[in-house]
């Protein structure tokens, strides 16, 4: 049978026997009435009368304390306390090692139990017991006397749930002298320490363990269970071990011991450490002492010691409480100081840790979202079969920009160090999966990824180190833009942006160049292409590889390559100017290139009368000056406004000798003269308001300009 069915019949067996024990009583006056009114009547009649010894022996034989605890905690409050005390009474009489194991297992399962996970069998059992009024019958005299004799006042205020916890502590008090085996003593101490830490004021209030440390602890537990042939989890499948390890690390206490109950437990713990400490130290420091129980004791005791110190320093304690806390703190410190083994398992197998992480992710266990960040960061796991399979099957969990970027980094590193054919097949598979994750991101998140790609690998992007990216890229680029330019419409913008986003990730520079070239030569498509480009603010990336002191825009460089020497008609020039204007002042969002950057790249280097690009540069300058500044200080101030004014004046002065210029000498045409005059007026309008912030500098600059233009012909 399947594991689920295997556990189900065991649970049903325990539930039936337990119901028979609880519901045994005089037979109904009428058998017909019993058959009709009592759902358990037919089953109960088939089973002979049994007592709790049979029940407890059955639970022991089945080795399923979790099922027992699930049924126990489904009972009414008064009944569960009574039944647990019955178990303690049974175990305390002629105690055997298997009895101790059952008691400690039940204790551990009580602490690990989470509400709201009841199955049909548990729900039916709970309903049956409640239906028969078991709680009232126990309260009417059948309930055994409580063993815990704490402060009467505190007992009145403690809940039935804490009574259950105290019954466990009282049970340990009764049987601890029978606990001889070292690993059982470790188990008992760990249970007691964890109860006192997690179910009281000592509970840590900090953030959860860092995810890498959490993974290490889960993996350590799984490793110990795997190597320990005596462990009940030794033969379980990996996913079962991981789930159980997570349960043991993620206790969710819903009740707290009172202060009085806490110190009853602390006092008892102190006496146990005195009684067992020396012998346990010898075992823990030997190779035979390495088991799950010793690991858990060391882990819980280390945390307990820190929490106890903090509690002692921040709580208002009475004289006796202070004495217990100080004594326990000292004995705990001394005990831990004598232990030579470490919580950090240096012998943890990397493949096991990887398998644990992938199991948590694939089955969406506790903290699986955080585990994805570990999965994409551990280079030693990357590109193993399990790693690739996990990525492919769980790709929906990796649809976050930071995870996609980490995966891309890992992919590039792998591509640079593995160039054989088999590695290329893996690269293609992983690349496609990452692209699928990227495709599902929002446009804002896609831009975050593109920014990361540009920051890591510049304009060439992934193509810089990954040959597989280049295979078929040019064809994809051409097909994509052919489709875009044939169906230009605002309705198709989102679809077009989504298509271009994929190309932009693989090879940003080539994609931007394609957009710029098509904006010039494709009639009427330039504004639509500008909208597409402005959808990627990540492209405002500044390159520094040519001159680290003077970074320049990737888009600006691509624009320059698309324009100089390539515009053959007035229509192409007009389209380019409109395209450039839209990039500087889009209808929505931030500009992709700034007016200042355009002026420095397209105007200042070419303001010479013999420059072949002078006329287009002046048209660009006119467009740029028409764009309003987005900040209090006008952008023109960082573009050398006074030398710019002088250059325009000199160009105008050149027209006084226009008819005397040699025919083979380059000079702007007469049609440009009016444009120059217009630019001069625009410049004066822009520069004049900028005098107020620094009058002294304005006076100096103006004096410099006067000296320079004094020799020009102003007639």
Coordinates of N, CA and C in Angstrom, one line a residue, residues 472-560:
X472 N 20.7 31.9 -34.3 CA 19.4 32.3 -34.6 C 18.9 33.7 -34.1
X473 N 19.8 34.4 -33.4 CA 19.4 35.7 -32.9 C 19.1 36.7 -34.0
X474 N 20.0 36.8 -35.0 CA 19.8 37.8 -36.1 C 18.4 37.5 -36.8
X475 N 18.1 36.2 -37.0 CA 16.9 35.9 -37.7 C 15.7 36.3 -36.8
X476 N 15.8 36.1 -35.5 CA 14.7 36.5 -34.6 C 14.6 38.0 -34.6
X477 N 15.7 38.7 -34.6 CA 15.7 40.1 -34.6 C 15.0 40.7 -35.9
X478 N 15.3 40.1 -37.0 CA 14.7 40.6 -38.3 C 13.2 40.3 -38.3
X479 N 12.8 39.1 -38.0 CA 11.4 38.6 -38.0 C 10.6 39.5 -37.1
X480 N 11.1 39.7 -35.9 CA 10.4 40.5 -34.9 C 10.1 41.9 -35.4
X481 N 11.1 42.6 -35.9 CA 10.9 43.9 -36.3 C 10.2 44.1 -37.6
X482 N 10.2 43.1 -38.5 CA 9.4 43.1 -39.7 C 7.9 43.0 -39.3
X483 N 7.6 42.2 -38.3 CA 6.2 42.1 -37.9 C 5.8 43.4 -37.2
X484 N 6.7 44.0 -36.4 CA 6.4 45.3 -35.7 C 6.1 46.4 -36.7
X485 N 7.0 46.6 -37.7 CA 6.9 47.7 -38.6 C 5.7 47.5 -39.6
X486 N 5.2 46.3 -39.7 CA 4.1 46.1 -40.6 C 2.7 46.3 -39.9
X487 N 2.8 46.3 -38.6 CA 1.5 46.5 -37.8 C 1.7 47.5 -36.8
X488 N 2.0 48.8 -37.2 CA 2.2 49.9 -36.3 C 0.8 50.4 -35.8
X489 N 0.6 50.3 -34.5 CA -0.6 50.8 -33.9 C -0.4 50.9 -32.4
X490 N -1.1 51.8 -31.8 CA -1.0 52.0 -30.4 C -1.6 50.7 -29.7
X491 N -2.6 50.1 -30.3 CA -3.1 48.9 -29.7 C -2.1 47.7 -29.6
X492 N -1.1 47.7 -30.6 CA -0.1 46.7 -30.6 C 1.1 47.0 -29.8
X493 N 1.2 48.1 -29.1 CA 2.4 48.5 -28.4 C 2.8 47.5 -27.4
X494 N 1.9 47.1 -26.5 CA 2.2 46.1 -25.5 C 2.8 44.8 -26.1
X495 N 2.2 44.4 -27.1 CA 2.7 43.1 -27.7 C 4.0 43.3 -28.3
X496 N 4.2 44.5 -29.0 CA 5.5 44.8 -29.6 C 6.6 44.9 -28.5
X497 N 6.3 45.6 -27.4 CA 7.3 45.7 -26.3 C 7.7 44.4 -25.8
X498 N 6.7 43.5 -25.6 CA 6.9 42.1 -25.1 C 7.9 41.4 -26.0
X499 N 7.7 41.5 -27.3 CA 8.6 40.8 -28.3 C 10.0 41.3 -28.2
X500 N 10.1 42.7 -28.1 CA 11.4 43.3 -28.1 C 12.1 43.0 -26.8
X501 N 11.4 42.9 -25.7 CA 12.0 42.7 -24.4 C 12.9 41.4 -24.4
X502 N 12.5 40.4 -25.0 CA 13.3 39.2 -25.1 C 14.6 39.4 -25.8
X503 N 14.5 40.1 -26.9 CA 15.8 40.5 -27.7 C 16.7 41.4 -26.9
X504 N 16.0 42.3 -26.2 CA 16.8 43.3 -25.4 C 17.6 42.6 -24.3
X505 N 17.1 41.5 -23.8 CA 17.8 40.8 -22.7 C 19.0 40.1 -23.3
X506 N 18.8 39.5 -24.5 CA 19.9 38.7 -25.1 C 21.0 39.5 -25.6
X507 N 20.7 40.6 -26.3 CA 21.7 41.4 -27.0 C 21.2 42.8 -27.1
X508 N 21.3 43.6 -26.0 CA 20.7 44.9 -25.9 C 21.2 45.9 -27.0
X509 N 22.5 45.9 -27.3 CA 23.1 46.8 -28.2 C 22.6 46.5 -29.6
X510 N 22.6 45.3 -30.1 CA 22.1 45.0 -31.4 C 20.6 45.4 -31.6
X511 N 19.9 45.2 -30.5 CA 18.4 45.5 -30.6 C 18.2 47.0 -30.7
X512 N 18.9 47.8 -29.9 CA 18.8 49.2 -29.9 C 19.2 49.7 -31.3
X513 N 20.3 49.2 -31.8 CA 20.8 49.6 -33.2 C 19.7 49.4 -34.2
X514 N 19.0 48.2 -34.1 CA 18.0 47.9 -35.1 C 16.8 48.9 -35.0
X515 N 16.5 49.2 -33.8 CA 15.4 50.2 -33.6 C 15.8 51.5 -34.2
X516 N 17.0 52.0 -33.9 CA 17.4 53.3 -34.4 C 17.5 53.3 -36.0
X517 N 18.0 52.2 -36.6 CA 18.1 52.2 -38.0 C 16.8 52.2 -38.7
X518 N 15.8 51.4 -38.1 CA 14.5 51.3 -38.7 C 13.7 52.6 -38.5
X519 N 14.0 53.3 -37.4 CA 13.3 54.6 -37.2 C 13.7 55.6 -38.2
X520 N 14.9 55.5 -38.8 CA 15.3 56.4 -39.9 C 14.8 56.1 -41.2
X521 N 14.8 54.8 -41.6 CA 14.5 54.4 -42.9 C 13.1 53.9 -43.1
X522 N 12.4 53.5 -42.0 CA 11.0 53.0 -42.2 C 10.0 54.1 -42.1
X523 N 9.4 54.4 -43.2 CA 8.5 55.6 -43.3 C 7.3 55.5 -42.3
X524 N 7.2 56.4 -41.4 CA 6.0 56.5 -40.6 C 6.1 55.7 -39.3
X525 N 7.2 54.9 -39.2 CA 7.2 54.0 -38.0 C 8.1 54.5 -36.9
X526 N 8.6 55.7 -37.1 CA 9.6 56.2 -36.1 C 9.0 56.5 -34.7
X527 N 7.8 57.1 -34.7 CA 7.2 57.4 -33.4 C 6.9 56.1 -32.6
X528 N 6.4 55.1 -33.3 CA 6.0 53.8 -32.7 C 7.3 53.2 -32.1
X529 N 8.3 53.2 -32.9 CA 9.6 52.6 -32.5 C 10.2 53.4 -31.3
X530 N 10.0 54.7 -31.3 CA 10.4 55.5 -30.1 C 9.7 55.1 -28.9
X531 N 8.4 54.9 -29.0 CA 7.6 54.4 -27.9 C 8.1 53.1 -27.3
X532 N 8.4 52.2 -28.3 CA 9.0 50.9 -27.8 C 10.3 51.1 -27.1
X533 N 11.1 51.9 -27.6 CA 12.4 52.1 -27.0 C 12.3 52.8 -25.6
X534 N 11.3 53.7 -25.5 CA 11.1 54.4 -24.2 C 10.5 53.6 -23.2
X535 N 10.0 52.4 -23.6 CA 9.4 51.4 -22.6 C 10.5 50.8 -21.8
X536 N 11.8 51.0 -22.2 CA 12.9 50.4 -21.6 C 13.8 51.4 -21.0
X537 N 13.4 52.1 -19.8 CA 14.3 53.1 -19.2 C 15.6 52.5 -18.8
X538 N 15.7 51.2 -18.7 CA 17.0 50.6 -18.3 C 18.1 51.0 -19.4
X539 N 17.7 51.3 -20.6 CA 18.6 51.6 -21.6 C 19.3 53.0 -21.4
X540 N 18.9 53.7 -20.4 CA 19.6 55.0 -20.1 C 21.0 54.7 -19.5
X541 N 21.4 53.4 -19.5 CA 22.7 52.9 -19.0 C 23.8 53.7 -19.7
X542 N 24.8 54.1 -18.8 CA 26.0 54.8 -19.3 C 27.2 53.9 -19.4
X543 N 27.8 53.9 -20.6 CA 29.0 53.1 -20.8 C 30.2 53.9 -20.4
X544 N 31.2 53.2 -19.9 CA 32.5 53.8 -19.5 C 33.7 53.2 -20.1
X545 N 33.5 52.2 -21.0 CA 34.7 51.4 -21.4 C 35.7 52.3 -22.3
X546 N 35.1 53.3 -23.0 CA 36.0 54.1 -23.9 C 36.8 55.2 -23.0
X547 N 36.0 55.8 -22.1 CA 36.6 56.8 -21.3 C 35.9 56.8 -19.9
X548 N 36.6 56.2 -18.9 CA 35.9 56.1 -17.6 C 35.5 57.4 -17.0
X549 N 36.2 58.5 -17.3 CA 35.9 59.8 -16.8 C 34.7 60.5 -17.5
X550 N 34.4 60.0 -18.7 CA 33.3 60.6 -19.5 C 32.3 59.5 -20.0
X551 N 31.5 59.0 -19.1 CA 30.6 57.9 -19.5 C 29.6 58.5 -20.6
X552 N 29.2 57.6 -21.5 CA 28.2 58.0 -22.5 C 27.1 57.0 -22.6
X553 N 25.9 57.5 -23.1 CA 24.7 56.6 -23.2 C 24.9 55.6 -24.3
X554 N 24.4 54.4 -24.0 CA 24.4 53.3 -25.0 C 23.4 53.7 -26.1
X555 N 22.3 54.3 -25.8 CA 21.3 54.7 -26.8 C 21.9 55.8 -27.7
X556 N 22.6 56.8 -27.0 CA 23.3 57.9 -27.7 C 24.3 57.3 -28.7
X557 N 25.1 56.4 -28.3 CA 26.1 55.8 -29.3 C 25.4 55.1 -30.4
X558 N 24.3 54.4 -30.2 CA 23.6 53.7 -31.2 C 23.0 54.7 -32.2
X559 N 22.5 55.8 -31.6 CA 21.9 56.9 -32.5 C 22.9 57.5 -33.4
X560 N 24.1 57.7 -32.8 CA 25.2 58.3 -33.6 C 25.6 57.4 -34.8

